[in-house]
XYZ file of C-alpha atoms in Angstrom:
455
model
C 0.112 -22.965 66.926
C -2.587 -25.622 66.516
C -2.463 -29.013 68.247
C -4.409 -32.019 66.926
C -4.188 -35.805 66.948
C -3.370 -36.278 63.275
C -2.286 -33.963 60.465
C -2.781 -35.171 56.898
C -0.801 -33.595 54.094
C -2.831 -34.003 50.898
C -6.571 -34.247 50.249
C -6.677 -36.883 47.521
C -8.394 -40.278 47.871
C -5.975 -41.528 50.524
C -5.876 -38.265 52.459
C -9.578 -37.510 52.611
C -10.537 -41.103 53.398
C -7.966 -41.276 56.206
C -9.408 -38.056 57.610
C -12.933 -39.492 57.516
C -11.933 -42.751 59.192
C -9.934 -41.007 61.917
C -12.626 -38.434 62.612
C -15.231 -41.191 62.809
C -13.037 -42.801 65.477
C -13.080 -39.560 67.476
C -9.678 -38.187 66.545
C -9.047 -34.485 66.027
C -7.820 -34.154 62.440
C -6.408 -31.426 60.216
C -6.458 -32.077 56.461
C -4.184 -29.810 54.411
C -4.827 -29.443 50.668
C -3.405 -26.834 48.302
C -5.972 -27.292 45.545
C -9.331 -29.056 45.483
C -10.304 -31.997 47.646
C -10.284 -35.253 45.734
C -6.770 -34.924 44.346
C -5.739 -36.019 40.882
C -8.267 -38.854 40.654
C -11.376 -36.786 41.190
C -10.327 -33.508 39.609
C -8.109 -34.395 36.637
C -7.929 -38.183 36.540
C -10.259 -41.117 37.146
C -13.612 -39.368 37.388
C -13.426 -36.788 34.571
C -11.815 -39.351 32.277
C -14.514 -41.939 32.908
C -17.205 -39.281 32.495
C -15.937 -38.436 29.019
C -15.395 -42.112 28.183
C -19.023 -42.797 29.048
C -20.175 -40.011 26.734
C -18.005 -41.430 23.956
C -19.419 -44.899 24.615
C -22.980 -43.609 24.317
C -22.085 -41.937 21.040
C -20.452 -45.117 19.750
C -23.503 -47.148 20.754
C -25.751 -44.721 18.901
C -23.652 -45.019 15.747
C -23.683 -48.809 15.789
C -27.065 -49.539 17.381
C -28.599 -50.675 14.081
C -26.803 -53.999 14.545
C -29.128 -54.588 17.467
C -32.290 -53.457 15.724
C -32.266 -49.868 17.008
C -31.933 -47.136 14.387
C -30.537 -43.779 15.474
C -30.357 -41.229 12.692
C -28.142 -38.184 12.828
C -26.223 -39.197 15.949
C -23.707 -36.548 16.935
C -21.813 -35.359 19.982
C -21.339 -31.935 21.531
C -17.844 -31.611 23.020
C -18.762 -28.462 24.944
C -21.706 -30.238 26.602
C -19.532 -33.250 27.346
C -17.087 -30.930 29.076
C -19.908 -29.223 30.934
C -21.262 -32.549 32.198
C -17.758 -33.634 33.208
C -17.280 -30.416 35.200
C -20.680 -30.801 36.837
C -19.859 -34.339 37.944
C -16.496 -33.296 39.364
C -17.921 -30.256 41.147
C -20.676 -32.302 42.751
C -18.324 -34.994 44.006
C -15.756 -32.495 45.317
C -18.529 -30.712 47.163
C -19.708 -34.020 48.586
C -16.281 -34.761 50.026
C -16.103 -31.306 51.576
C -19.519 -31.764 53.139
C -18.517 -35.139 54.580
C -15.308 -33.746 56.098
C -17.280 -30.897 57.656
C -19.958 -33.218 59.036
C -17.311 -35.384 60.688
C -15.511 -32.384 62.162
C -12.344 -32.535 60.052
C -10.571 -29.179 59.898
C -9.768 -28.703 56.200
C -7.108 -26.054 55.619
C -6.447 -24.848 52.093
C -2.792 -24.089 51.570
C 0.625 -25.540 50.830
C 1.695 -27.662 53.740
C 5.367 -28.194 54.534
C 6.441 -31.180 56.586
C 8.919 -30.023 59.226
C 9.566 -33.385 60.850
C 7.693 -35.815 63.106
C 4.553 -34.185 64.474
C 5.081 -30.844 62.722
C 3.508 -29.372 59.592
C 3.571 -25.719 58.596
C 0.784 -24.291 56.453
C 0.058 -20.660 55.611
C 2.693 -19.591 58.114
C 1.083 -21.506 60.984
C 2.659 -24.484 62.725
C 0.428 -27.475 63.365
C 1.579 -30.032 65.922
C 0.165 -33.530 66.122
C 0.959 -36.985 67.415
C 0.831 -38.444 63.921
C 1.444 -37.093 60.414
C 0.144 -38.825 57.283
C 1.874 -37.900 54.029
C -0.495 -38.178 51.051
C 0.898 -35.744 48.484
C 0.097 -37.926 45.460
C 1.898 -37.976 42.130
C 2.594 -35.884 39.037
C 2.856 -36.785 35.329
C 6.245 -37.899 34.062
C 7.608 -35.750 31.236
C 10.545 -37.633 29.674
C 13.646 -35.736 28.512
C 12.695 -35.863 24.854
C 13.735 -32.807 22.827
C 10.769 -30.688 21.801
C 8.313 -31.604 24.545
C 8.896 -28.528 26.676
C 7.199 -25.245 25.747
C 5.444 -26.849 22.802
C 1.823 -25.713 22.394
C 0.988 -28.980 20.614
C 2.057 -31.075 23.617
C -0.209 -31.788 26.598
C -0.300 -34.161 29.541
C -3.450 -35.931 30.668
C -4.633 -32.892 32.637
C -4.334 -30.642 29.604
C -6.083 -33.095 27.298
C -9.096 -33.319 29.622
C -9.870 -29.642 29.074
C -8.814 -29.273 25.448
C -11.195 -26.793 23.725
C -11.999 -29.028 20.756
C -11.508 -32.608 19.626
C -8.264 -32.795 17.616
C -8.385 -34.112 14.079
C -5.138 -35.976 14.676
C -3.913 -37.160 18.077
C -0.525 -38.727 18.745
C -0.126 -40.525 22.056
C 3.332 -41.175 23.459
C 2.847 -44.163 25.744
C 0.566 -47.184 25.472
C -0.160 -47.730 29.142
C -3.493 -47.291 30.899
C -3.727 -43.510 30.490
C -2.545 -43.515 26.891
C -4.856 -46.302 25.743
C -7.936 -44.885 27.483
C -7.447 -41.456 25.927
C -6.623 -43.009 22.570
C -9.914 -44.861 22.466
C -11.873 -41.881 23.797
C -10.770 -39.584 20.980
C -10.827 -42.314 18.335
C -14.490 -42.864 19.210
C -15.078 -39.147 18.636
C -13.484 -39.238 15.197
C -9.847 -38.329 15.820
C -7.175 -40.074 13.804
C -5.172 -41.577 16.660
C -1.632 -42.961 16.686
C -0.084 -44.591 19.771
C 3.700 -44.919 20.046
C 4.883 -47.375 22.699
C 8.433 -48.401 23.660
C 7.453 -51.873 24.873
C 6.658 -54.735 22.496
C 3.005 -54.668 23.586
C 0.556 -52.171 25.098
C -0.578 -52.235 28.738
C 2.294 -54.147 30.386
C 0.190 -55.293 33.355
C -2.110 -57.240 31.034
C -1.392 -60.880 30.238
C 0.202 -61.010 26.785
C -2.637 -63.041 25.269
C -5.286 -60.601 26.445
C -3.167 -57.543 25.590
C -3.065 -58.656 21.961
C -6.816 -59.220 22.043
C -7.310 -55.777 23.586
C -5.208 -54.037 20.942
C -6.946 -55.839 18.078
C -10.303 -54.693 19.450
C -9.262 -51.123 18.564
C -8.555 -51.314 14.803
C -9.338 -47.613 14.393
C -6.142 -46.782 16.327
C -2.676 -47.087 14.788
C -0.266 -48.721 17.244
C 3.488 -48.473 16.743
C 5.110 -50.906 19.199
C 8.720 -51.302 20.226
C 9.357 -47.725 19.125
C 11.474 -45.018 20.745
C 10.501 -41.354 20.374
C 13.625 -39.336 19.608
C 12.284 -35.791 19.308
C 9.204 -33.681 18.741
C 9.111 -30.742 16.343
C 5.867 -28.798 16.550
C 3.195 -31.349 15.749
C 5.633 -33.915 14.356
C 6.723 -36.878 16.468
C 9.976 -38.498 15.352
C 10.654 -42.061 16.470
C 12.718 -45.133 15.705
C 10.649 -48.148 14.724
C 11.210 -51.613 16.141
C 13.303 -52.314 13.035
C 15.423 -49.209 13.630
C 13.931 -47.110 10.835
C 13.273 -43.398 11.352
C 9.542 -42.693 11.262
C 7.287 -39.704 11.914
C 3.687 -39.064 12.920
C 1.924 -35.767 12.292
C -0.605 -34.586 14.875
C -2.595 -31.556 15.916
C -2.220 -32.575 19.559
C 0.417 -34.749 21.212
C -0.367 -36.461 24.502
C 2.536 -37.467 26.732
C 1.304 -40.442 28.746
C 4.374 -42.338 29.896
C 3.301 -42.613 33.518
C 3.304 -40.744 36.801
C 5.799 -40.365 39.640
C 5.526 -39.650 43.343
C 5.268 -35.976 44.278
C 8.200 -35.531 46.647
C 9.217 -31.976 45.799
C 8.324 -28.776 47.621
C 6.839 -30.088 50.865
C 9.942 -30.955 52.882
C 10.547 -34.584 51.995
C 14.292 -34.178 51.537
C 14.826 -31.694 54.367
C 12.902 -33.698 56.979
C 15.024 -36.834 56.862
C 12.432 -39.122 55.296
C 13.890 -42.128 53.550
C 13.283 -41.755 49.813
C 13.827 -44.037 46.871
C 13.243 -43.708 43.162
C 9.551 -44.573 43.581
C 8.855 -42.061 46.359
C 8.748 -42.175 50.156
C 9.813 -45.478 51.668
C 6.958 -47.066 53.628
C 6.452 -50.581 54.961
C 3.363 -52.787 54.627
C 1.754 -50.866 57.515
C 2.476 -47.515 55.778
C 5.110 -46.533 58.373
C 8.062 -44.432 57.240
C 11.482 -44.332 58.901
C 10.345 -41.411 61.088
C 8.287 -42.103 64.236
C 4.523 -41.696 63.825
C 4.927 -40.535 60.225
C 2.987 -42.461 57.601
C 3.008 -42.346 53.792
C -0.034 -43.447 51.775
C -1.169 -43.371 48.162
C 0.926 -42.550 45.122
C 3.640 -40.845 47.159
C 5.014 -44.146 48.465
C 5.156 -45.624 44.959
C 3.693 -48.999 45.928
C 0.648 -48.748 43.668
C -0.437 -45.588 41.865
C -4.181 -46.255 41.924
C -6.960 -44.464 43.787
C -8.349 -47.653 45.298
C -4.835 -48.537 46.471
C -4.745 -45.174 48.230
C -8.083 -45.954 49.880
C -6.761 -49.242 51.198
C -3.482 -47.671 52.328
C -5.474 -45.044 54.214
C -7.449 -47.741 55.999
C -4.259 -49.650 56.835
C -2.541 -46.558 58.226
C -5.598 -45.543 60.257
C -6.016 -49.043 61.680
C -2.385 -49.065 62.809
C -2.614 -45.556 64.245
C -5.655 -46.528 66.293
C -4.206 -49.920 67.291
C -0.464 -50.605 66.996
C -1.230 -54.354 66.945
C -3.694 -54.074 64.060
C -1.260 -55.719 61.658
C -1.774 -58.984 63.485
C -5.373 -58.941 62.268
C -4.194 -58.542 58.704
C -4.239 -54.744 58.562
C -1.425 -54.526 56.042
C -1.231 -53.743 52.350
C -0.828 -56.747 50.090
C 0.208 -55.127 46.828
C -0.158 -58.406 44.921
C -3.877 -58.340 45.770
C -4.548 -54.895 44.307
C -6.742 -55.093 41.196
C -6.404 -52.827 38.177
C -8.813 -51.783 35.441
C -8.483 -50.272 31.962
C -11.743 -48.563 30.976
C -11.657 -49.227 27.266
C -14.361 -50.909 25.190
C -14.309 -53.701 26.175
C -12.954 -53.134 29.663
C -9.906 -55.043 30.881
C -9.314 -55.885 34.537
C -7.122 -58.194 36.546
C -5.629 -59.142 39.879
C -2.696 -61.292 40.913
C -0.022 -62.752 38.654
C -0.004 -63.035 34.887
C 1.148 -66.316 33.367
C 4.621 -64.911 32.698
C 4.917 -63.405 36.182
C 3.911 -66.681 37.804
C 6.521 -68.604 35.819
C 9.182 -66.002 36.657
C 8.256 -66.406 40.335
C 9.062 -70.100 40.091
C 5.591 -71.590 39.901
C 4.748 -74.491 37.645
C 1.523 -73.092 36.280
C -1.483 -74.226 34.344
C -3.784 -71.754 32.654
C -7.071 -71.670 30.830
C -8.955 -69.036 28.870
C -12.706 -68.899 28.387
C -13.699 -66.944 25.246
C -16.448 -64.343 25.411
C -18.931 -66.370 23.390
C -19.247 -68.733 26.382
C -21.287 -66.035 28.125
C -24.796 -65.741 26.748
C -25.138 -62.208 28.014
C -21.883 -61.115 26.402
C -22.999 -62.507 23.045
C -26.422 -60.854 23.397
C -25.009 -57.424 24.199
C -21.764 -57.256 22.243
C -20.899 -57.326 18.576
C -18.500 -60.081 17.569
C -16.014 -57.377 16.613
C -15.333 -56.838 20.315
C -13.563 -59.896 21.755
C -13.991 -61.054 25.298
C -12.287 -63.597 27.520
C -11.368 -64.564 31.056
C -7.994 -66.121 31.863
C -7.021 -67.902 35.047
C -3.525 -68.796 36.287
C -3.223 -71.699 38.747
C -0.313 -73.244 40.638
C -0.145 -76.793 39.244
C 1.149 -78.269 42.500
C -1.160 -76.720 45.120
C -3.984 -75.782 42.718
C -4.091 -72.325 44.326
C -5.453 -69.568 42.085
C -2.624 -67.097 41.380
C -4.236 -64.645 38.983
C -7.390 -63.790 37.072
C -7.810 -61.373 34.173
C -10.907 -60.451 32.186
C -11.455 -58.560 28.942
C -15.180 -57.959 28.581
C -17.951 -55.510 29.315
C -18.428 -55.025 33.071
C -14.934 -56.359 33.805
C -14.433 -53.487 36.238
C -17.541 -54.479 38.181
C -16.721 -58.191 38.459
C -12.997 -58.094 39.283
C -13.617 -57.578 43.007
C -14.860 -61.193 43.080
C -11.521 -62.294 41.682
C -9.819 -60.231 44.405
C -11.783 -62.173 47.024
C -10.696 -65.460 45.433
C -7.044 -64.484 45.773
C -7.370 -62.814 49.190
C -8.988 -65.968 50.600
C -6.280 -68.096 48.946
C -8.885 -70.205 47.210
C -7.955 -73.391 45.465
C -9.237 -74.154 41.989
C -11.808 -76.509 43.476
C -13.129 -73.754 45.758
C -13.636 -71.411 42.824
C -15.427 -74.108 40.857
C -17.932 -74.506 43.698
C -19.058 -70.872 43.594
C -22.511 -70.245 42.156
C -22.414 -67.380 39.668
C -25.691 -65.852 38.411
C -26.837 -66.532 34.862
C -26.833 -64.888 32.422
C -23.888 -62.694 33.381
C -20.535 -61.901 31.853
C -18.922 -62.961 35.147
C -19.704 -66.567 34.195
C -16.576 -66.384 32.045
C -14.494 -66.684 35.224
C -16.281 -69.900 36.154
C -15.882 -71.232 32.618
C -12.139 -70.492 32.747
C -11.867 -72.294 36.087
C -13.547 -75.414 34.696
C -11.370 -75.287 31.577
C -8.180 -75.719 33.636
C -6.757 -79.220 33.186
C -4.996 -80.464 36.304
């Protein structure tokens, strides 16, 4: 039997960062991971996807560079080399995490850990006892109960599509959320004929309706079927009911199921241990505490926000409260309404806080303004007019507090943290207007949107 201060079940972003923070604070930590360190995000999610998206973006730029006075003849891509580069990136980053854990003295155990109750985890037949246990088992893809999805060689989830041996001529995507749209644009850029079938009336439900329409129209090479329900899949044929109720089909060489992910609560003792569970995963409060003493749940498994950077923040919140039970008084809690999101399409889309509709549903009397992309000199200089851009701001009309900011533009992912700071600091519209933003940058669109608000 091994005794340590903290046992962490799961080596994804939340798990490995919690281990690093705890070890840095002098705690004796065991990190249990069945597969590779880095979890879904690093191995079969965020990083490999963005690596391939970058390759596709370079290829797209080469094809269309003549518009900017640069002629590239014979531009082509090599899928095998793209895969090789993706694997090299992942391997290097996984190795880097392992090296960091080793340097900090974290005991990484490879194996399937089973939570036996407060302070007890069994792995590889050995019982590990600790004062605290952090559950960070992540999530798994959702496979809806649609006839024909199971045991169909034409059907893959996001993990399978990342390692597909060749680019499909025809790709059907079931689901128009973040994962579905990113993969749709990736393969469309590489020449696939792509069709996206989405149940909701618009793609990307977290995006403000105005910007979601703009985002969809920026991808004319993709066929979007909205408000549609898939009824069955037969081989490479997807059957669905259109928004008007008509029976339609799409033929594809490969079918991606991208309807979301769910907390991984099976196989590690969640039910047997007495943890409170709900449909989204393990119940945890704003400090990441579960119903069991000294047992914490972070990352996708608690269902609060299925994003890697959310897991990072949850890890920091849990660690702060483990090290100091009064840490919450200093603000060491998770504020889910302050978590930003990004869609890595061309152009990128990012946001934080409330959309216009969400703010109205929450009871606010809101005013909004949108600054179009052409108000940024840099955006105009670097982007063809085919790709729209905009920043939208949502403000409480009474207090003038900024409630939400969304951006569709190049570099949106790199500028949205500034919008997070605006919301975290509870800035008023006047405060935002006083910020000096460098010129020429695309981030100036946020300032332009702020000044366009009429109060």
